[in-house]
Amino acid sequence: MRKFFTLAEMKKSLLMAVWFIFLTFPIMVVRVNPIYKVVEWRWQNLVLVGVSAFFLSFLWRYFLAYKKPAPAKSPLETSARKGKLSELQRHPAARRAGIFLAATLAVAFPYIFSTYQVNIMTTALIYVVLGLGLNIVVGLAGLLDLGYVAFYAVGAYSYALLNFHFGLSFWVCLPIGAAMAALFGIILGFPVLRLRGDYLAIVTLGFGEIIRLVLENWNEFSKGPSGIAGIPRPGIVGVEMSLNTSSIFLYFLMIGLALLTILVVTRLRNSRIGRAWIALREDEIACQAMGVDKTKTKLTAFALGATWAGMGGVIFAAKTTFINPASFTFLESAIILSIVVLGGMGSIIGVIASAFILILLPEYLRAFSEYRMLIFGAVLVIMMVFRPQGLISNVRQTYRFKGLQEENKEGDIK
Amino acid sequence: MLKVRDIRTFYGNIQALKGITLEIAEGEIITLIGGNGAGKSTTLMSICGVVPPRCGEIFFRGTPIHDMSPEKIVALGICQVPEGRRIFPGLTVKENLEMGAFLRRDAQGIKSDIDHVFDLFPILAQRRNQAGGTLSGGEQQMLAISRALMARPKLLLLDEPSLGLAPLIIQQIFEIIKKINTESKTTIFLVEQNANLALKVAHRGYVMENGLITMSDSAANLLGNEDVKKAYLGL
């Protein structure tokens, strides 16, 4: 660790402090009192801002410098540089213990905590599924989708409307909602096949808004902003459930769906189509040269990603029993995207962890009332500065052939 | 094996190929040489369907391929090594090779082919678990060629394999190209700026200028031709 407490560093922090004093001067120091028609000068705030900015900037750069030596070598050598968490993931015993612990906790959770907590957990699980779904599109296939919430809305409205008009039950609507979302995924996919990066992001953003605006304004179809109320909770035929058991049932249903998602997404990632997605993210022309069907690969990514949002939507509608377009704004898309980016693009375990953090954190920060979104934002910024690769970066499988072990060792030394 | 008849290819309104006709016989190494912007890479892209020609015909073993999609053309046995290598930087060497065999389903054959390319380029065997982007330029070119070989192509299209490489590495890569041709009887279509070297490995050559083929002859004759010497060999 090189010397850090030098005069030059102090000077930088001092400059930062002066800059912050200048920036916050109008709001922190000057206050106009309209009743007595005087201007109050709160000089003590100036000192406070200056001192705290100085120390914070110093800390900030200290930690940045502390972090530097590791990634400085080569940003591409992802396989060589992994966090402790990723290493733990590989250890079979630790892995098994972790899974066992998580399973026990998941089963015991509704019996230890209140219904309120169970409901929050169910919401978090919905976001796990949404995050994993978007992870297919953004993390694996590298298609930046800012309108993902549209598919969530499609799922939710499929259930709500089919139930309202035709009285179809939750269990019938779950696959229908998924299929509808997949269909919309393909509808979105076709026009954006030729787009990449920023342009793709803008079109998907527009798509998300179109869906929301249609739901908001087409009163005859979706009942507009007043939404649809009285959506039945899921049940089992012949079983009467109280509100409490019903939320516990929903919780376990969500656990089941989350497990299914994890299973399917893991299998997909290691399949041929998963390979094609990852390759498409890396280089499109090379992909074509290898004989990957670009159209089919992109459309399946959109469709399979949207499927999970559709199922999440159906469950969301069943959980809240009331939906309106206000639940499907761009902010939702942004949160789901943050889950994927924060968790580490393409990493399944990372996405799960960050879904819990991003959804549970604002809930449990309610004690800090108005500061909670500030803390939430700060956590996001700090995360991205200190761990840009995400919470738990993607662990790639390494394949070893029998009979080539010695060469492998040689390769490791090199 | 491959017959290209009077193809014209456009990028938007700009015409890049103004009627190219060429023929490649089974087992040959054919080279296409020419200056910057002559349309060499476009010819190659037209053959493999990435930039399809607006008119003209291309036949591969009698099958018309000029309006096929790129993945179908690859499935027929035409595989290209794109210009600038274009390996997958985030995938390991082995995963890159496996992507090359994307259309194949014989796991056993893929395994033995990976061993085969590791024999061809031993350095890749040492780097097999390294990310493709961390390889040196020469190694990346070797990987790009190996990746194309993994598709077991009948016709291999190489776009400027010497681009940005040290002379010694270029020499090595051209040796291998020759070896691929003689050992596995793969027909090779080589697009090159390095005319001298390309003509030394090839059987026949075409010279291209401004979207047109201006000369076609055996490689030896082209090497001796005064005009070619002046324009491309710097003699």
XYZ file of C-alpha atoms in Angstrom:
649
model
C 0.000 0.000 0.000
C 1.565 3.239 -1.086
C 1.583 6.314 1.077
C -1.721 8.051 0.959
C -1.745 10.792 3.565
C 0.238 13.221 1.469
C -0.142 16.952 1.054
C -1.312 16.548 -2.548
C -4.176 14.306 -1.463
C -5.139 16.765 1.249
C -5.213 19.504 -1.348
C -7.530 17.501 -3.583
C -9.932 16.935 -0.708
C -9.741 20.603 0.214
C -10.665 21.567 -3.336
C -13.551 19.138 -3.197
C -14.746 20.722 0.042
C -14.621 24.212 -1.460
C -16.511 22.996 -4.510
C -19.199 21.449 -2.339
C -19.519 24.620 -0.261
C -20.038 26.527 -3.493
C -22.609 24.014 -4.785
C -24.672 23.827 -1.630
C -24.358 27.504 -0.720
C -27.799 28.580 -1.974
C -29.684 25.834 -0.166
C -27.589 25.244 2.914
C -26.509 28.758 3.866
C -28.937 31.285 2.475
C -32.483 31.179 3.731
C -35.050 33.783 2.900
C -37.600 34.307 5.598
C -40.649 35.657 3.797
C -42.566 36.554 6.954
C -40.028 38.961 8.411
C -38.626 39.714 4.957
C -35.061 39.051 5.995
C -32.309 36.836 4.654
C -30.815 34.462 7.169
C -27.176 33.523 6.756
C -26.504 30.156 8.344
C -22.704 30.207 8.385
C -22.466 27.200 10.677
C -23.908 25.064 7.830
C -21.100 26.236 5.568
C -18.536 24.935 8.034
C -20.451 21.691 8.415
C -20.642 21.088 4.660
C -16.980 21.979 4.212
C -15.684 19.687 6.937
C -17.872 16.724 6.017
C -17.145 17.073 2.305
C -13.434 17.163 3.102
C -13.521 13.977 5.151
C -15.912 12.131 2.884
C -13.915 12.873 -0.251
C -10.770 11.831 1.563
C -12.332 8.535 2.633
C -13.774 8.027 -0.831
C -10.431 8.347 -2.561
C -8.691 6.358 0.124
C -10.962 3.398 -0.538
C -10.622 3.812 -4.300
C -6.843 3.696 -3.969
C -7.125 0.720 -1.667
C -9.207 -1.082 -4.242
C -6.979 -0.300 -7.200
C -4.147 -2.864 -7.157
C -6.419 -5.830 -7.854
C -8.211 -4.923 -11.085
C -5.328 -2.858 -12.478
C -3.718 -5.915 -14.062
C -6.133 -6.658 -16.838
C -9.808 -5.895 -17.043
C -10.392 -8.822 -19.361
C -8.952 -11.509 -17.186
C -12.208 -12.183 -15.432
C -11.509 -15.828 -14.827
C -8.383 -15.123 -12.851
C -9.794 -12.443 -10.573
C -12.790 -13.372 -8.521
C -14.158 -12.374 -5.192
C -14.244 -14.606 -2.177
C -17.950 -15.140 -2.657
C -17.429 -16.558 -6.114
C -14.789 -18.879 -4.786
C -17.168 -20.059 -2.089
C -19.662 -20.821 -4.802
C -17.291 -23.345 -6.283
C -16.608 -25.154 -3.064
C -19.061 -28.078 -3.040
C -19.314 -28.418 0.750
C -19.819 -24.706 1.314
C -22.306 -24.683 -1.497
C -24.310 -27.528 -0.076
C -24.313 -25.943 3.387
C -25.449 -22.661 1.880
C -28.283 -24.272 -0.020
C -29.375 -26.190 3.062
C -29.347 -23.033 5.173
C -31.290 -21.071 2.573
C -33.855 -23.859 2.224
C -34.441 -24.122 5.981
C -34.786 -20.382 6.258
C -37.168 -20.246 3.320
C -39.436 -22.942 4.763
C -39.387 -21.602 8.317
C -39.778 -17.948 7.337
C -43.591 -17.625 7.273
C -43.920 -19.395 10.633
C -41.394 -17.164 12.379
C -42.292 -13.772 10.988
C -45.522 -11.829 10.626
C -47.792 -11.748 7.585
C -46.422 -8.308 6.782
C -42.900 -9.729 6.519
C -44.148 -12.655 4.458
C -45.765 -10.251 2.006
C -42.557 -8.282 1.634
C -40.659 -11.498 1.048
C -43.157 -12.553 -1.616
C -42.603 -9.239 -3.385
C -38.847 -9.745 -3.176
C -39.267 -13.213 -4.703
C -41.312 -11.763 -7.564
C -38.388 -9.458 -8.249
C -35.992 -12.399 -8.126
C -37.990 -13.981 -10.939
C -38.169 -10.684 -12.843
C -34.440 -10.124 -12.398
C -33.620 -13.608 -13.642
C -35.893 -13.108 -16.633
C -34.322 -9.795 -17.567
C -30.942 -11.375 -16.971
C -31.568 -13.574 -20.008
C -32.135 -10.534 -22.218
C -29.595 -8.112 -20.765
C -27.049 -10.287 -19.003
C -26.755 -13.179 -21.419
C -27.866 -11.877 -24.795
C -26.598 -8.344 -24.156
C -29.751 -6.632 -25.428
C -30.401 -3.578 -23.270
C -34.120 -3.670 -22.549
C -35.552 -0.642 -20.722
C -39.179 -1.619 -21.219
C -39.166 -4.926 -19.428
C -41.997 -3.877 -17.144
C -44.329 -4.018 -20.163
C -44.233 -7.814 -20.070
C -44.921 -7.724 -16.347
C -47.979 -5.596 -17.122
C -49.052 -7.967 -19.886
C -48.963 -10.868 -17.419
C -50.834 -8.985 -14.718
C -53.528 -7.690 -17.076
C -53.904 -11.099 -18.730
C -54.941 -12.577 -15.430
C -57.031 -9.616 -14.324
C -58.976 -9.309 -17.575
C -59.425 -13.010 -18.251
C -60.682 -13.451 -14.735
C -62.974 -10.417 -14.934
C -64.568 -11.310 -18.267
C -64.443 -15.081 -18.386
C -63.878 -16.049 -14.778
C -60.749 -18.011 -15.561
C -58.882 -19.162 -12.473
C -55.335 -18.308 -11.422
C -53.969 -21.689 -12.426
C -55.343 -21.402 -15.953
C -54.119 -17.842 -16.284
C -50.552 -18.509 -15.123
C -49.512 -20.278 -18.343
C -51.702 -17.978 -20.445
C -50.051 -14.910 -18.911
C -46.627 -16.397 -19.594
C -47.548 -17.175 -23.193
C -49.015 -13.709 -23.753
C -45.851 -12.091 -22.416
C -43.716 -14.327 -24.660
C -45.861 -13.294 -27.620
C -45.363 -9.637 -26.759
C -41.648 -10.359 -26.412
C -41.597 -11.558 -29.998
C -43.705 -8.581 -31.123
C -41.134 -6.269 -29.556
C -38.295 -8.395 -30.876
C -39.111 -8.146 -34.569
C -38.727 -4.404 -35.082
C -35.583 -4.192 -32.950
C -33.678 -7.048 -34.575
C -31.368 -4.659 -36.384
C -30.821 -2.290 -33.482
C -28.053 -2.302 -30.942
C -26.996 -0.502 -27.786
C -28.469 2.967 -27.298
C -30.972 2.684 -30.113
C -32.285 -0.600 -28.806
C -32.598 0.913 -25.338
C -34.666 3.823 -26.667
C -37.032 1.615 -28.667
C -37.604 -0.774 -25.759
C -38.197 2.206 -23.482
C -40.800 3.443 -25.944
C -42.399 0.023 -26.083
C -42.768 -0.058 -22.312
C -44.401 3.361 -22.331
C -46.756 2.407 -25.173
C -48.082 -0.545 -23.212
C -48.584 1.584 -20.127
C -50.285 4.403 -22.058
C -52.606 1.992 -23.824
C -53.629 0.510 -20.486
C -54.113 3.968 -19.058
C -56.223 5.387 -21.872
C -58.176 2.522 -23.357
C -60.966 2.603 -20.803
C -63.237 0.051 -22.468
C -60.466 -2.504 -22.474
C -58.512 -2.035 -19.304
C -60.704 0.325 -17.234
C -58.008 2.960 -17.511
C -56.314 4.554 -14.506
C -58.960 3.317 -12.081
C -57.630 -0.185 -12.579
C -59.177 -3.554 -11.910
C -60.064 -4.519 -8.379
C -61.200 -7.710 -6.738
C -58.794 -10.040 -8.436
C -59.033 -13.371 -6.585
C -56.047 -14.772 -4.757
C -54.878 -18.195 -5.875
C -56.344 -21.160 -4.076
C -56.693 -24.886 -4.213
C -60.070 -26.275 -5.195
C -62.211 -26.980 -2.152
C -59.929 -25.354 0.388
C -61.053 -22.232 2.225
C -58.169 -19.997 3.161
C -57.968 -17.101 5.569
C -56.019 -14.005 4.521
C -53.075 -15.166 6.570
C -52.823 -18.686 5.161
C -53.500 -17.296 1.739
C -50.412 -15.084 1.884
C -48.356 -17.980 3.202
C -49.638 -20.088 0.327
C -48.666 -17.347 -2.117
C -45.253 -17.166 -0.499
C -44.620 -20.861 -1.051
C -45.990 -20.617 -4.559
C -43.498 -17.850 -5.223
C -40.676 -19.927 -3.728
C -41.657 -22.690 -6.131
C -41.724 -20.346 -9.118
C -38.380 -18.828 -8.128
C -36.839 -22.306 -7.895
C -38.287 -23.218 -11.274
C -36.867 -20.021 -12.767
C -33.439 -20.672 -11.292
C -33.477 -24.225 -12.606
C -34.608 -23.284 -16.104
C -32.318 -20.262 -16.421
C -29.313 -22.282 -15.265
C -30.096 -25.003 -17.769
C -30.667 -22.442 -20.501
C -27.367 -20.707 -19.827
C -25.404 -23.891 -20.317
C -27.365 -24.999 -23.351
C -26.701 -24.387 -27.021
C -29.058 -21.460 -27.114
C -27.372 -19.996 -24.029
C -24.024 -20.249 -25.757
C -25.468 -18.530 -28.775
C -26.774 -15.697 -26.567
C -23.429 -15.148 -24.918
C -21.643 -15.259 -28.272
C -24.149 -12.823 -29.752
C -23.445 -10.421 -26.900
C -19.734 -10.612 -27.668
C -19.686 -10.262 -31.454
C -22.557 -10.363 -33.916
C -20.603 -10.763 -37.141
C -18.478 -13.564 -35.736
C -21.685 -15.218 -34.607
C -23.063 -15.146 -38.117
C -19.832 -16.569 -39.414
C -20.245 -19.466 -36.987
C -23.699 -20.202 -38.327
C -25.751 -18.783 -35.471
C -29.191 -17.704 -36.637
C -29.246 -14.119 -35.405
C -32.992 -13.604 -35.801
C -34.002 -16.760 -34.009
C -31.484 -16.274 -31.214
C -32.547 -12.712 -30.465
C -36.243 -13.516 -30.601
C -35.900 -16.463 -28.237
C -34.001 -14.241 -25.824
C -36.822 -11.683 -25.853
C -39.528 -14.328 -25.653
C -37.944 -16.410 -22.898
C -37.065 -13.300 -20.908
C -40.609 -11.993 -21.193
C -42.142 -15.326 -20.147
C -40.893 -14.924 -16.583
C -42.144 -11.360 -16.410
C -45.552 -12.620 -17.508
C -45.679 -15.201 -14.737
C -44.438 -12.638 -12.230
C -47.199 -10.329 -13.407
C -49.918 -12.924 -12.887
C -48.707 -13.540 -9.361
C -48.401 -9.825 -8.682
C -52.022 -9.316 -9.727
C -53.112 -12.192 -7.509
C -51.100 -10.916 -4.577
C -52.288 -7.306 -4.573
C -55.824 -8.204 -5.834
C -55.843 -4.790 -7.508
C -53.853 -3.513 -10.460
C -53.712 -0.276 -12.352
C -51.225 1.154 -14.853
C -49.419 3.101 -12.121
C -47.721 -0.133 -11.017
C -45.991 -0.491 -14.368
C -44.048 2.716 -14.810
C -40.525 3.134 -16.118
C -39.263 3.190 -12.538
C -40.109 -0.515 -12.265
C -38.065 -1.289 -15.374
C -35.213 0.737 -13.942
C -35.325 -1.158 -10.645
C -35.342 -4.540 -12.386
C -32.449 -3.430 -14.561
C -30.580 -2.239 -11.460
C -31.102 -5.687 -9.965
C -29.412 -7.274 -12.974
C -26.558 -4.784 -13.183
C -25.953 -4.672 -9.442
C -25.997 -8.437 -9.160
C -23.460 -8.883 -11.900
C -24.586 -9.305 -15.482
C -25.250 -12.907 -16.350
C -24.637 -14.148 -12.811
C -27.649 -16.011 -11.470
C -26.722 -16.057 -7.794
C -25.742 -12.388 -8.005
C -29.106 -11.415 -9.434
C -30.893 -13.275 -6.646
C -28.822 -11.552 -3.983
C -29.280 -8.096 -5.441
C -33.029 -8.587 -5.862
C -33.244 -9.202 -2.136
C -31.045 -6.225 -1.335
C -32.814 -3.788 -3.648
C -36.317 -4.764 -2.604
C -35.799 -5.446 1.080
C -33.499 -2.495 1.737
C -36.096 0.242 1.053
C -38.642 -1.732 3.079
C -36.486 -2.108 6.165
C -35.220 1.435 5.845
C -38.727 2.701 6.445
C -37.603 3.501 9.969
C -35.480 6.285 8.480
C -38.569 7.572 6.642
C -37.552 10.416 4.335
C -33.899 9.474 4.243
C -34.496 5.960 2.972
C -34.401 6.742 -0.745
C -31.268 8.814 -0.161
C -29.564 5.892 1.543
C -30.820 3.585 -1.191
C -29.313 5.801 -3.885
C -26.051 6.119 -1.998
C -25.786 2.337 -1.673
C -26.284 1.992 -5.445
C -23.600 4.563 -6.257
C -21.118 3.116 -3.789
C -21.745 -0.391 -5.107
C -21.084 0.627 -8.687
C -17.895 2.480 -7.819
C -16.373 -0.250 -5.701
C -17.752 -3.359 -7.401
C -18.512 -2.493 -11.020
C -18.616 -6.154 -11.970
C -21.604 -6.648 -9.679
C -22.109 -8.240 -6.281
C -21.150 -11.709 -7.360
C -19.564 -11.800 -10.758
C -20.433 -14.540 -13.148
C -18.603 -17.795 -12.536
C -17.780 -19.464 -15.779
C -17.630 -23.171 -16.010
C -14.256 -24.565 -16.863
C -14.218 -27.828 -18.684
C -11.539 -30.399 -18.185
C -10.931 -33.409 -20.307
C -9.750 -36.600 -18.786
C -6.369 -37.501 -20.148
C -5.432 -33.896 -20.655
C -4.865 -33.184 -16.983
C -1.108 -32.810 -17.234
C -1.360 -30.363 -20.058
C -3.933 -28.529 -18.024
C -1.533 -28.094 -15.157
C 1.054 -26.857 -17.583
C -1.495 -24.411 -18.874
C -2.258 -23.182 -15.383
C 1.365 -22.401 -14.678
C 1.788 -20.482 -17.918
C -16.784 -25.967 -56.335
C -17.796 -22.321 -56.014
C -18.996 -20.306 -58.964
C -19.585 -16.597 -58.620
C -21.275 -15.051 -61.630
C -21.483 -11.306 -62.131
C -22.419 -10.280 -58.605
C -23.085 -6.635 -57.743
C -23.193 -5.636 -54.105
C -24.223 -2.315 -52.623
C -23.867 -0.627 -49.253
C -26.944 1.573 -49.363
C -26.482 3.564 -52.544
C -22.798 2.922 -52.874
C -21.892 0.162 -55.254
C -18.963 -1.856 -53.927
C -18.917 -4.709 -56.437
C -19.533 -3.943 -60.093
C -19.884 -7.428 -61.471
C -17.509 -9.996 -60.045
C -17.096 -13.378 -61.683
C -14.776 -15.978 -60.276
C -14.488 -19.689 -59.849
C -12.873 -21.909 -57.271
C -12.138 -25.557 -57.936
C -12.034 -28.325 -55.320
C -8.794 -28.446 -53.346
C -7.371 -25.146 -54.563
C -5.966 -22.183 -52.726
C -7.270 -19.113 -54.496
C -6.183 -15.659 -53.535
C -7.854 -12.350 -54.180
C -5.478 -9.417 -54.004
C -5.978 -5.707 -54.445
C -5.588 -2.336 -52.794
C -7.625 -0.726 -50.055
C -11.295 -0.377 -50.872
C -11.110 -2.544 -53.971
C -13.976 -4.686 -52.714
C -12.074 -7.774 -51.585
C -13.774 -8.109 -48.220
C -17.138 -7.285 -49.762
C -16.701 -10.154 -52.211
C -16.104 -12.459 -49.292
C -19.033 -11.066 -47.302
C -21.260 -11.548 -50.360
C -20.233 -15.170 -50.708
C -21.065 -15.976 -47.113
C -24.314 -14.030 -47.159
C -23.601 -11.403 -44.510
C -23.892 -8.663 -47.156
C -25.960 -10.358 -49.873
C -25.426 -9.267 -53.505
C -28.189 -7.248 -55.138
C -27.888 -9.196 -58.375
C -25.821 -12.001 -59.821
C -25.539 -15.629 -58.869
C -23.384 -17.713 -56.585
C -23.359 -21.499 -56.765
C -21.756 -23.813 -54.263
C -21.483 -27.322 -55.631
C -24.435 -26.597 -57.872
C -26.672 -25.127 -55.145
C -27.576 -21.461 -55.553
C -26.575 -19.690 -52.340
C -26.872 -15.999 -53.256
C -30.201 -15.572 -51.470
C -29.578 -17.889 -48.547
C -29.180 -16.633 -44.978
C -25.650 -16.738 -43.528
C -26.359 -19.604 -41.136
C -27.615 -21.822 -43.964
C -24.506 -21.089 -45.981
C -22.346 -22.067 -43.011
C -24.340 -25.277 -42.717
C -23.454 -26.084 -46.340
C -19.770 -25.989 -45.451
C -18.578 -22.465 -46.171
C -16.929 -20.898 -43.175
C -15.231 -17.539 -42.947
C -12.532 -16.087 -40.766
C -13.731 -12.499 -40.613
C -11.450 -9.524 -41.054
C -9.869 -8.343 -37.833
C -10.230 -11.825 -36.304
C -13.399 -11.093 -34.320
C -12.923 -13.757 -31.725
C -15.267 -13.676 -28.724
C -13.181 -11.711 -26.204
C -15.054 -12.771 -23.072
C -15.182 -16.466 -23.870
C -12.248 -18.735 -23.175
C -10.200 -20.247 -25.974
C -12.058 -23.506 -25.580
C -15.451 -21.865 -25.592
C -14.469 -19.970 -28.720
C -13.619 -23.255 -30.381
C -16.871 -24.794 -29.236
C -18.747 -21.863 -30.731
C -17.043 -22.696 -34.012
C -18.673 -26.108 -33.878
C -22.046 -24.531 -33.123
C -23.913 -26.267 -35.927
C -22.436 -29.678 -35.235
C -24.019 -32.141 -32.865
C -21.416 -34.893 -32.678
C -19.824 -34.348 -29.251
C -17.169 -36.982 -29.895
C -16.147 -35.452 -33.212
C -15.968 -31.980 -31.688
C -13.674 -33.258 -28.958
C -11.289 -34.867 -31.397
C -11.345 -31.785 -33.604
C -10.407 -29.609 -30.655
C -7.451 -31.892 -30.060
C -6.622 -31.592 -33.737
C -6.494 -27.793 -33.703
C -4.492 -27.928 -30.490
C -1.969 -30.040 -32.415
C -1.994 -27.479 -35.174
C -1.495 -24.572 -32.770
C 0.065 -25.895 -29.537
C 0.057 -22.420 -27.980
C -3.745 -22.482 -27.923
C -3.719 -25.678 -25.871
C -1.736 -23.873 -23.195
C -4.134 -20.962 -23.219
C -7.324 -22.978 -23.382
C -8.914 -21.585 -20.224
C -7.821 -18.030 -20.880
C -10.271 -15.410 -22.126
C -9.925 -14.855 -25.869
C -9.434 -11.122 -25.419
C -6.259 -11.642 -23.415
C -4.438 -13.391 -26.260
C -1.862 -11.625 -28.393
C -2.733 -10.628 -31.956
C -1.064 -13.650 -33.496
C -2.687 -16.019 -31.059
C -6.044 -14.432 -31.758
C -5.577 -15.002 -35.476
C -4.669 -18.628 -34.790
C -7.775 -18.922 -32.656
C -9.927 -17.370 -35.367
C -8.628 -19.851 -37.945
C -9.033 -22.754 -35.530
C -12.548 -21.659 -34.716
C -13.471 -21.688 -38.386
C -11.879 -25.125 -38.795
C -14.087 -26.442 -36.000
C -17.037 -26.193 -38.387
C -15.235 -28.676 -40.652
C -15.622 -26.388 -43.655
C -15.322 -27.587 -47.193
C -14.470 -24.076 -48.273
C -12.580 -21.815 -45.888
C -12.750 -18.075 -46.514
C -9.897 -16.117 -44.961
C -10.068 -12.347 -44.781
C -6.643 -10.756 -44.330
C -5.087 -13.198 -41.900
C -1.881 -11.139 -41.925
C -3.569 -7.961 -40.684
C -1.485 -6.273 -38.005
C 0.821 -9.177 -37.310
C 4.618 -9.434 -37.067
C 6.348 -10.866 -40.189
C 7.475 -13.971 -38.348
C 3.944 -14.749 -37.154
C 2.564 -14.113 -40.645
C 5.029 -16.650 -42.019
C 3.885 -19.173 -39.439
C 0.212 -18.600 -40.197
C 0.713 -19.008 -43.918
C 2.558 -22.290 -43.305
C -0.484 -23.523 -41.431
C -2.840 -22.345 -44.172
C -0.853 -24.435 -46.635
C -0.913 -27.360 -44.250
C -4.687 -27.153 -43.824
C -5.055 -27.223 -47.589
C -2.802 -30.207 -48.223
C -3.675 -32.292 -45.177
C -7.429 -32.010 -44.903
C -8.070 -31.118 -48.547
C -9.890 -27.954 -47.545
C -10.388 -25.500 -50.364
C -9.209 -22.050 -49.358
C -10.203 -18.631 -50.593
C -7.675 -16.127 -49.314
C -8.280 -12.387 -49.410
C -5.024 -10.542 -48.833
C -3.217 -7.221 -49.031
C 0.107 -8.933 -48.602
C 0.185 -9.942 -52.264
C 3.685 -11.328 -52.265
C 3.050 -13.902 -49.588
C -0.467 -14.717 -50.732
C 0.667 -15.456 -54.267
C 3.423 -17.691 -52.963
C 0.992 -20.034 -51.195
C -1.871 -19.856 -53.697
C -2.421 -21.874 -56.833
C -4.315 -19.189 -58.687
C -5.037 -15.564 -58.046
C -7.420 -12.776 -58.948
C -6.523 -9.105 -58.891
C -9.220 -6.638 -57.977
C -9.539 -2.899 -58.499
C -12.497 -0.601 -57.838
C -15.053 -3.363 -57.573
C -13.917 -5.183 -60.698
C -11.632 -8.126 -61.374
C -8.851 -6.851 -63.587
C -6.658 -9.911 -63.883
C -6.801 -13.615 -63.238
C -3.996 -16.059 -63.755
C -1.943 -18.708 -62.039
C -0.153 -17.458 -58.964
C 3.265 -17.932 -60.492
C 2.350 -15.893 -63.571
C 0.910 -13.117 -61.454
C 4.076 -13.022 -59.384
C 6.032 -12.520 -62.595
C 3.632 -10.014 -64.132
C 5.116 -6.532 -64.507
C 1.911 -4.636 -63.670
C 1.249 -6.662 -60.551
C 4.850 -6.238 -59.496
C 4.589 -2.480 -59.801
C 1.176 -2.086 -58.215
C 1.144 -4.620 -55.409
C 4.544 -6.121 -54.833
C 6.469 -2.856 -54.644
C 9.195 -4.109 -56.955
